[in-house]
Coordinates of C-alpha atoms in Angstrom, one line a residue:
X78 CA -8.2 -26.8 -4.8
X79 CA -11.7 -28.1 -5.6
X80 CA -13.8 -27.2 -8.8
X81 CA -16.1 -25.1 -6.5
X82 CA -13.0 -23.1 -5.7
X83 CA -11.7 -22.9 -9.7
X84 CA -15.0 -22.0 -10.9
X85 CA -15.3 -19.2 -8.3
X86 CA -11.7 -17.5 -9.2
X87 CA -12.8 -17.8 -13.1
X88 CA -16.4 -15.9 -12.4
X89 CA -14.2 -13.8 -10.3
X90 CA -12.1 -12.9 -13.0
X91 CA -14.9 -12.4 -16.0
X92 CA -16.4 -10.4 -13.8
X93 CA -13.2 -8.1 -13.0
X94 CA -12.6 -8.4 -16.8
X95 CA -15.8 -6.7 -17.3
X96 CA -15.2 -4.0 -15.3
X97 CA -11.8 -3.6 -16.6
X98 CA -13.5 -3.3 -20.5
X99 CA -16.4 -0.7 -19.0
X100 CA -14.0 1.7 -17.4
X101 CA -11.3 1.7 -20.1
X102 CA -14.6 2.9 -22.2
X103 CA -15.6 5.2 -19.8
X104 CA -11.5 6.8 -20.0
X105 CA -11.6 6.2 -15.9
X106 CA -8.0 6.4 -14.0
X107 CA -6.3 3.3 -13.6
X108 CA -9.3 0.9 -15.0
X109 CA -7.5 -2.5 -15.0
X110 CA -7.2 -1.9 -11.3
X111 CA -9.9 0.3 -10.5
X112 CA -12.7 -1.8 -12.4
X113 CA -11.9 -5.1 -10.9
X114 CA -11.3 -3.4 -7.2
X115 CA -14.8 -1.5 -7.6
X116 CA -16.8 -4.0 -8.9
X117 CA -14.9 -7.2 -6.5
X118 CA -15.3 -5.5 -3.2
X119 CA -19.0 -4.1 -3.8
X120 CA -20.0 -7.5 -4.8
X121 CA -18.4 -9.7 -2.0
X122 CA -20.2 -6.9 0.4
X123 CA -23.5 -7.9 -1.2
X124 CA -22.7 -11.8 -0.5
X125 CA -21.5 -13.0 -4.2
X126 CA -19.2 -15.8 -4.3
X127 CA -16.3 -13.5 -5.0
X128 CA -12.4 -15.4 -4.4
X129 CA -9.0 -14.6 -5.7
X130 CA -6.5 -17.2 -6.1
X131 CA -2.9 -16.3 -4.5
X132 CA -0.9 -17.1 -7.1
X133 CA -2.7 -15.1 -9.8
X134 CA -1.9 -12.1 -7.1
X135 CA 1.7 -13.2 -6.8
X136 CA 2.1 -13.5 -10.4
X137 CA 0.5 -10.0 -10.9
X138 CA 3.0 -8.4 -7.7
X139 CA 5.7 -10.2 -9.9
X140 CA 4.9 -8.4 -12.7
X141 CA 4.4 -5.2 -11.2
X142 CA 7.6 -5.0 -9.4
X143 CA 9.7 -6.0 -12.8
X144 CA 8.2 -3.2 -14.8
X145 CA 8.9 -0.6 -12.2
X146 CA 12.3 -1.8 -12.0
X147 CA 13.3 -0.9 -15.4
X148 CA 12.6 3.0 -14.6
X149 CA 15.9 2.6 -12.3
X150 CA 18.5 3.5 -14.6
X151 CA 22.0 5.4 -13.2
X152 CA 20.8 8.8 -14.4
X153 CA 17.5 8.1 -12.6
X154 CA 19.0 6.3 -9.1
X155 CA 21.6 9.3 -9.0
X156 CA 18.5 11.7 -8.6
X157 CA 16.7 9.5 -6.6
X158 CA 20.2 9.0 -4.4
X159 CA 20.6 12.8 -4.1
X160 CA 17.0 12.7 -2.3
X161 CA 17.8 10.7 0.6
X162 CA 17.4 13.3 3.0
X163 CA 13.6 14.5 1.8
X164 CA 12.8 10.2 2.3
X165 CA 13.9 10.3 5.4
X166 CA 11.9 12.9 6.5
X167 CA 9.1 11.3 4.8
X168 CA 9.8 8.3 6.9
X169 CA 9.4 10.2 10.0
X170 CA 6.6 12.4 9.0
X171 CA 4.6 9.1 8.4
X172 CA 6.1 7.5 11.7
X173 CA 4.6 10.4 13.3
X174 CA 1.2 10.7 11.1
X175 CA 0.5 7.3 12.3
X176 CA 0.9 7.7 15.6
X177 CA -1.2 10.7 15.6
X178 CA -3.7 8.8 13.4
X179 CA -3.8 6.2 16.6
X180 CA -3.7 8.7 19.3
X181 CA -6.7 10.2 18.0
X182 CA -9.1 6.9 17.0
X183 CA -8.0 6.0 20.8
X184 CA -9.6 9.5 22.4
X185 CA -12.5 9.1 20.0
X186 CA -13.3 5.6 21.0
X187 CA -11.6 5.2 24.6
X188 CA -15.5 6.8 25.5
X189 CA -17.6 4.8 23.7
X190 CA -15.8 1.1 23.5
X191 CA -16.2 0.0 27.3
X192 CA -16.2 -3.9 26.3
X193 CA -12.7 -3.4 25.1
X194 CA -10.3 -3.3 27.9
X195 CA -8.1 0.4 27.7
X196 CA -4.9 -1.6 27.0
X197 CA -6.2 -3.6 23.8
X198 CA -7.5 -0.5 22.5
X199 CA -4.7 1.4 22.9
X200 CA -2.6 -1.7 20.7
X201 CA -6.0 -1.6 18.4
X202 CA -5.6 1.9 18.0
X203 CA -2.0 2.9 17.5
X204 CA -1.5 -0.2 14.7
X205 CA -5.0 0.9 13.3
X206 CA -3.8 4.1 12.2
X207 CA 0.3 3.2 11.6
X208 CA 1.2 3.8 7.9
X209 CA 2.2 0.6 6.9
X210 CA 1.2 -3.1 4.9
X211 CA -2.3 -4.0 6.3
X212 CA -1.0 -7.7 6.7
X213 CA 2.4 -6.8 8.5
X214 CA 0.4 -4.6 10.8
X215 CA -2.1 -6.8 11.9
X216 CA 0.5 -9.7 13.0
X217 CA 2.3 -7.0 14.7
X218 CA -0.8 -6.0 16.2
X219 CA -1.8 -9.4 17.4
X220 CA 1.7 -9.8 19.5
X221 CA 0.3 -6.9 21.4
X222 CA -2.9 -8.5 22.4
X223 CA -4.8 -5.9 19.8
X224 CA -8.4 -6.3 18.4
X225 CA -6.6 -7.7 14.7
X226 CA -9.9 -7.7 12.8
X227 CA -10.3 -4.0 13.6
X228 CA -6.7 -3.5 12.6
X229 CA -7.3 -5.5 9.6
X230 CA -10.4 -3.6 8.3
X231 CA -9.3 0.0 9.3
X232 CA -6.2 -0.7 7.1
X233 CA -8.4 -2.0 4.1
X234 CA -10.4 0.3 3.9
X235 CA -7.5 2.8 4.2
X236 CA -5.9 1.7 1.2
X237 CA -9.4 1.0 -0.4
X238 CA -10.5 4.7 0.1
X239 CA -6.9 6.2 -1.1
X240 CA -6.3 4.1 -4.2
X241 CA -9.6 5.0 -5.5
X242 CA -9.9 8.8 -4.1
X243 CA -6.3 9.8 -5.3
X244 CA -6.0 8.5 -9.7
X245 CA -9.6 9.7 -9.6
X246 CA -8.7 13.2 -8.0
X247 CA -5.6 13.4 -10.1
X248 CA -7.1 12.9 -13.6
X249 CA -9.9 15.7 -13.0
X250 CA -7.1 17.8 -12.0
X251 CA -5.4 17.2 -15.1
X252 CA -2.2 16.5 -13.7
X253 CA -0.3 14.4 -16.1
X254 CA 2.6 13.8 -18.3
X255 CA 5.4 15.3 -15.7
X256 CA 7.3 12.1 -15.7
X257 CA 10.6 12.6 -17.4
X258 CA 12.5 9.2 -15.9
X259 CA 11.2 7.2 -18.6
X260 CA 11.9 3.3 -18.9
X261 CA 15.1 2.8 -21.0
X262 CA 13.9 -0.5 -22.6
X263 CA 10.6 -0.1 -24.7
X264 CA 10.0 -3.0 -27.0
X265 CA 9.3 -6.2 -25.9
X266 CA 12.1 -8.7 -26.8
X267 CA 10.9 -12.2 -26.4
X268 CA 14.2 -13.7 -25.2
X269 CA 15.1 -10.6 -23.0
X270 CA 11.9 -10.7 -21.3
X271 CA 11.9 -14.6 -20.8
X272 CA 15.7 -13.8 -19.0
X273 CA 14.4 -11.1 -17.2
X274 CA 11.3 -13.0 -15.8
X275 CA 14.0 -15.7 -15.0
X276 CA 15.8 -13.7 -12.8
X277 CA 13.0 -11.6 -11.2
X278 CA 11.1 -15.0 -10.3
X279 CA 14.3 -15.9 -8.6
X280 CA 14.8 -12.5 -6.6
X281 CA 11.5 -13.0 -5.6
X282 CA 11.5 -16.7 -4.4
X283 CA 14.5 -15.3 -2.3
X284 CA 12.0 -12.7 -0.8
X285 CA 10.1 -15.2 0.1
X286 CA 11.5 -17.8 1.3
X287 CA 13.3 -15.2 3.9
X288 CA 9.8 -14.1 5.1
X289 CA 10.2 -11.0 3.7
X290 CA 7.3 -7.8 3.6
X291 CA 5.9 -8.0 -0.3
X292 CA 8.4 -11.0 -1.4
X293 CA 6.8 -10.8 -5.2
X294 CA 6.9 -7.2 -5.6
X295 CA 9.9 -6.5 -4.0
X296 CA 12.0 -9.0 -4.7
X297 CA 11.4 -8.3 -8.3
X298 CA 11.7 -5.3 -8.2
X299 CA 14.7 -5.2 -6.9
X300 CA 16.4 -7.3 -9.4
X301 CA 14.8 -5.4 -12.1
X302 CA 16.8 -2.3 -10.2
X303 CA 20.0 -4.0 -10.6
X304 CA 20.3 -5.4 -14.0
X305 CA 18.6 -1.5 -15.1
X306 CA 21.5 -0.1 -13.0
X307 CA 24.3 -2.3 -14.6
X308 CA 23.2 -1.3 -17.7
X309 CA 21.8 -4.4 -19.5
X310 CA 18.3 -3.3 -21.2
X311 CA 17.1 -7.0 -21.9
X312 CA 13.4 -6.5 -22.8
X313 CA 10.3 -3.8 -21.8
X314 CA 7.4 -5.5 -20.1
X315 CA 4.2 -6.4 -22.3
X316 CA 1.7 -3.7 -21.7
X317 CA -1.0 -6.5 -21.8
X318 CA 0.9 -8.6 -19.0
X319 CA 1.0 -5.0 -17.0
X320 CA -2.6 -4.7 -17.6
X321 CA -3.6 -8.0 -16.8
X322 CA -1.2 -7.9 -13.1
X323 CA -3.4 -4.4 -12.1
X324 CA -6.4 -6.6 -12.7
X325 CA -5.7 -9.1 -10.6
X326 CA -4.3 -6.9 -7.6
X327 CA -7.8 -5.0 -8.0
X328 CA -9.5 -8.8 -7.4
X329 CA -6.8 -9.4 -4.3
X330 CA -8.3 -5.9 -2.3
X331 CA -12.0 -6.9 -3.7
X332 CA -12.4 -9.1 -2.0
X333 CA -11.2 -8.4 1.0
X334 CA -14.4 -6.6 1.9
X335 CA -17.1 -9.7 2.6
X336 CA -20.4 -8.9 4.0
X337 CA -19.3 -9.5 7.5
X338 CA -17.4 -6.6 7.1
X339 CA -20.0 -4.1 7.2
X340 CA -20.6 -5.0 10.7
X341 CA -17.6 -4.6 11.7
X342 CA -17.8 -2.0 14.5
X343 CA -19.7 0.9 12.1
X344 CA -18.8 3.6 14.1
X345 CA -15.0 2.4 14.2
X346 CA -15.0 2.2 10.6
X347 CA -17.0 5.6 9.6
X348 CA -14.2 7.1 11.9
X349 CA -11.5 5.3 9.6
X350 CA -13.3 6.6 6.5
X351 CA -13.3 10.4 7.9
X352 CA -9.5 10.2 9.5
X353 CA -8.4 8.7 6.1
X354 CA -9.7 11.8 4.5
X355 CA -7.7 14.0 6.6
X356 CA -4.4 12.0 6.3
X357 CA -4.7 12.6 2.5
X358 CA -5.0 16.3 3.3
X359 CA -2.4 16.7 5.6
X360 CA 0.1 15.0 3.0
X361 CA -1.3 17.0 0.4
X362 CA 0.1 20.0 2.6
X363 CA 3.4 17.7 3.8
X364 CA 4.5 16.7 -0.4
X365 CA 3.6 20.7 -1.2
X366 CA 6.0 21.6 1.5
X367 CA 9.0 18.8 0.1
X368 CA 7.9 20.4 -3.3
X369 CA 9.5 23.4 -2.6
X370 CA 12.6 21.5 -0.5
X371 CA 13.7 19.5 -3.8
X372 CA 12.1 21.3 -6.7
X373 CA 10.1 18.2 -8.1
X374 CA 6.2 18.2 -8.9
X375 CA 3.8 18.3 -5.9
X376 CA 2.0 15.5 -7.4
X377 CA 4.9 13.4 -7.6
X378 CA 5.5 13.7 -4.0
X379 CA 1.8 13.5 -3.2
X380 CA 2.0 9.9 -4.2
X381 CA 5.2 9.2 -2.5
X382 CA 4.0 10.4 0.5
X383 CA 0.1 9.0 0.7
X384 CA -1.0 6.7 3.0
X385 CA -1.5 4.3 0.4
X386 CA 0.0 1.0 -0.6
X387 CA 3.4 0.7 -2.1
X388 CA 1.9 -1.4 -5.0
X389 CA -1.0 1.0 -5.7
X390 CA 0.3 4.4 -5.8
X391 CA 3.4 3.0 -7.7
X392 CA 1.5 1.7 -10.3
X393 CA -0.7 4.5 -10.4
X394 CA 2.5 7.0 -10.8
X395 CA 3.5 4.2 -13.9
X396 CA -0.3 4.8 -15.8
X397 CA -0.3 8.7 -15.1
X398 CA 3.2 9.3 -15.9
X399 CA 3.6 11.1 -12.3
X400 CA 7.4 10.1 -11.4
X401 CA 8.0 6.2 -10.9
X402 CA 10.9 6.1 -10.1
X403 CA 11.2 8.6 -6.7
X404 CA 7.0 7.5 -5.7
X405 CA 8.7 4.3 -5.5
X406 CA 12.0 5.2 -4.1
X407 CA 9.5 6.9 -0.9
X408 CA 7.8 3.8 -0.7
X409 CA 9.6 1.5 -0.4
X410 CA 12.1 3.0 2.0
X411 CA 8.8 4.1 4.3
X412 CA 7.4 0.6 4.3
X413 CA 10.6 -0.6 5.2
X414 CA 11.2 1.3 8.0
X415 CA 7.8 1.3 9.5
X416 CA 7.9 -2.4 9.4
X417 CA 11.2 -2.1 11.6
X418 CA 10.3 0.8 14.0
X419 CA 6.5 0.8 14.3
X420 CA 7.1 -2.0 17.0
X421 CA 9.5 -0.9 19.1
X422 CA 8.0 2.8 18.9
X423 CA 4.6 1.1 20.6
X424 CA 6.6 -0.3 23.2
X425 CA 8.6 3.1 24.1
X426 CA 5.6 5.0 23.9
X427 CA 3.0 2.7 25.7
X428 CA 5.8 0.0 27.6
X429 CA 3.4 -2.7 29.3
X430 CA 3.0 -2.1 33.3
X431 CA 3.1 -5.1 35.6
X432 CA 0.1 -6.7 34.8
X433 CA 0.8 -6.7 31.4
X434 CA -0.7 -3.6 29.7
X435 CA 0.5 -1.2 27.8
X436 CA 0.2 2.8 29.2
X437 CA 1.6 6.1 28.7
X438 CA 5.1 5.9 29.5
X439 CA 4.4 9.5 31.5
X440 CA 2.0 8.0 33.6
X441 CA 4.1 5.5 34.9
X442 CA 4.9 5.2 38.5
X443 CA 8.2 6.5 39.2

C-alpha cells in the first residue's frame, strides 16, 4: 500500500464520518450506513479521490455477522425452523422474480442494443436482473460470455437504490419496534467479547479460505448462531463497533459508483432504476401475502424478501427493530440457493446451440 493510497482511505473515512455525524442530527434511518453510502458514491461520481480499504470492509462484515448471530437463540431458531416452508417459497418467488426481471430488460433492449450480439444479451440480461450478490453474479455472468460491467452496475445500483429507498420508506411509515426476538446477551463483557471475536474470526477465515459467497459475514455469523444456540451468552457487541462496521460497508458501496459509471449505457441503467422500483412493489405485495400465511409483520417479511443485500436489509432490520432474526433467516437461505441454482437455471432455460449461444430452449430445433 503506498501513502497515496492510505491518505486516500483516511479522507475517505473523515469524510463518511461526517456524514455519519450530520444524519444522526438530522434523526435519518440507518445514518452510520446511509451517510457514508450517500455522501461516498455521490462524490466518487463527481471524480473525488474516494477508496475503501478491504480489510476495513472485512472487519466491518465481521462485525456485522457476529452481532446478528446473537439474535439466534433456541426459542428464536425454533420459530425461525417452523418457517421453512414460507423461505422456500421465498426462494422460488425470487428465482422466478429474477428471471422475469431478465426476461423483461432483454425485450426492452433486444430492439435498441444491435452492437451486442442476441446471445451476450440474453447472459447480460438474465444475470442483470437475478436476485443475488452483485460480485457472485457477475463471475457467473462472465462464464456465459455476458457484458460483466453491465451486470456489475445494474446490480449496484440495485442494491444502491433499495438500501436507501426501503429504512427511508419505513421510518416515515412509522413502522418500528415489532421486534420481539431480542439479543439474549446485552452488556458488553470484555473477556466474552474478546472469545467471541476469537472464534468468529476463525469461522470466518474458514469461509474464506473455502471460497465461500460473503466469507466475513457469514462465517461469523454462523458461529455467533452456534455458541447463541448452545446456550453460552459470552458478551453483547459494542454498539460503537456496530456503528463503526455500518460505516464502513456504506464506504465499500460508495465507492463503487466512479464517474465512468454514469456512462455506462444510460438507457440500460434508467431501465434498472425503473425495474428496481417495481421489484420492490411486487415484494411489497409477495411479504403482504406470506403475512397472512405465517402471521408475522408485513414489514418483517418485506425485508426478507427485498431484492436487497443480505448485509443491508439485515442490519437495517437490527437499527429498526423489524425482526432480525427471520430477515436474516430469508436471506441467507435465498442467497444461498440463488448462488447454487441461478446457473444451471440459465442453462436449462437458454442451453447454448451449436455455435455456442445460448436460446430459448422452445425454439430449438427438434
Amino acid at each position: 500500500m503506498s501513502v497515496k493510497f492510505l491518505l486516500r482511505v483516511a479522507g475517505t473515512l473523515l469524510l463518511a464520518w461526517a456524514a455519519a455525524a450530520a444524519c444522526v442530527a438530522l434523526h435519518t434511518p440507518l445514518p452510520w450506513m446511509l451517510g457514508p453510502l450517500v455522501a461516498t458514491s455521490v462524490l466518487s461520481m463527481a471524480g473525488a479521490p474516494t477508496e475503501s480499504w478491504g480489510p476495513l470492509r472485512n472487519g466491518g462484515q465481521w462485525a456485522i455477522g457476529a452481532a446478528l448471530g446473537l439474535y439466534f437463540t433456541p426459542e428464536v431458531s425454533a420459530l425461525v425452523g417452523s418457517l421453512w416452508w414460507a423461505i422456500v417459497l421465498g426462494i422460488g418467488w425470487a428465482l422466478l422474480l429474477g428471471w422475469g426481471f431478465g426476461a423483461w430488460l432483454y425485450r426492452l433492449h433486444a430492439p435498441r442494443m444491435h452492437g451486442v450480439p442476441a446471445s451476450m444479451l440474453r447472459s447480460t440480461s438474465y444475470f442483470a436482473g437475478a436476485i443475488g450478490a452483485a460480485s457472485e453474479m457477475t463471475l457467473l455472468s462472465e462464464r456465459e460470455n455476458a457484458r460483466t460491467d453491465l451486470v456489475a452496475a445494474s446490480h449496484s445500483l440495485r442494491l444502491l437504490i433499495v438500501t436507501i429507498t426501503i429504512p427511508f420508506a419505513l421510518q416515515w411509515s412509522g413502522l418500528q419496534g415489532l421486534d420481539i426476538l431480542t439479543p439474549t446477551v446485552r452488556e458488553v463483557s470484555w473477556p466474552g467479547l474478546a472469545l467471541l471475536a476469537l472464534l468468529t474470526g476463525a469461522g470466518a477465515l474458514v469461509m474464506d479460505r473455502l471460497g465461500r459467497a460473503n466469507p466475513w459475514f457469514m462465517g461469523a455469523m454462523l458461529v455467533s448462531m452456534a455458541v447463541t444456540m448452545a446456550g453460552l451468552h459470552l458478551s453483547a457487541v459494542p454498539q460503537a463497533l456496530v456503528n463503526a462496521a455500518q460505516l464502513v460497508i456504506g464506504v465499500s458501496l460508495g465507492v463503487r459508483f466512479r464517474a465512468e459509471f454514469l456512462h455506462t449505457a444510460p438507457r440500460w441503467l434508467a431501465s434498472v432504476a425503473v425495474g428496481t422500483f417495481g421489484l420492490m412493489g411486487i415484494c411489497a405485495a409477495f411479504a403482504a401475502v406470506l403475512a397472512w400465511a405465517t402471521g408475522l409483520p408485513w414489514v418483517t417479511l418485506l425485508l426478507g424478501t427485498s431484492p436487497g443485500g443480505i448485509t443491508e436489509m439485515a442490519i437495517t432490520a437490527k437499527v429498526l427493530q423489524l425482526g432480525v432474526p427471520v430477515v436474516t433467516a430469508f436471506q441467507v437461505c435465498r442467497l444461498i440457493a440463488v448462488l447454487m441454482l441461478v446457473g444451471p437455471m440459465f442453462r436449462r432455460i437458454y442451453p447454448p446451440t451449436k455455435d455456442g449461444s445460448a436460446t430459448r430452449k422452445k425454439n430449438r430445433p427438434r
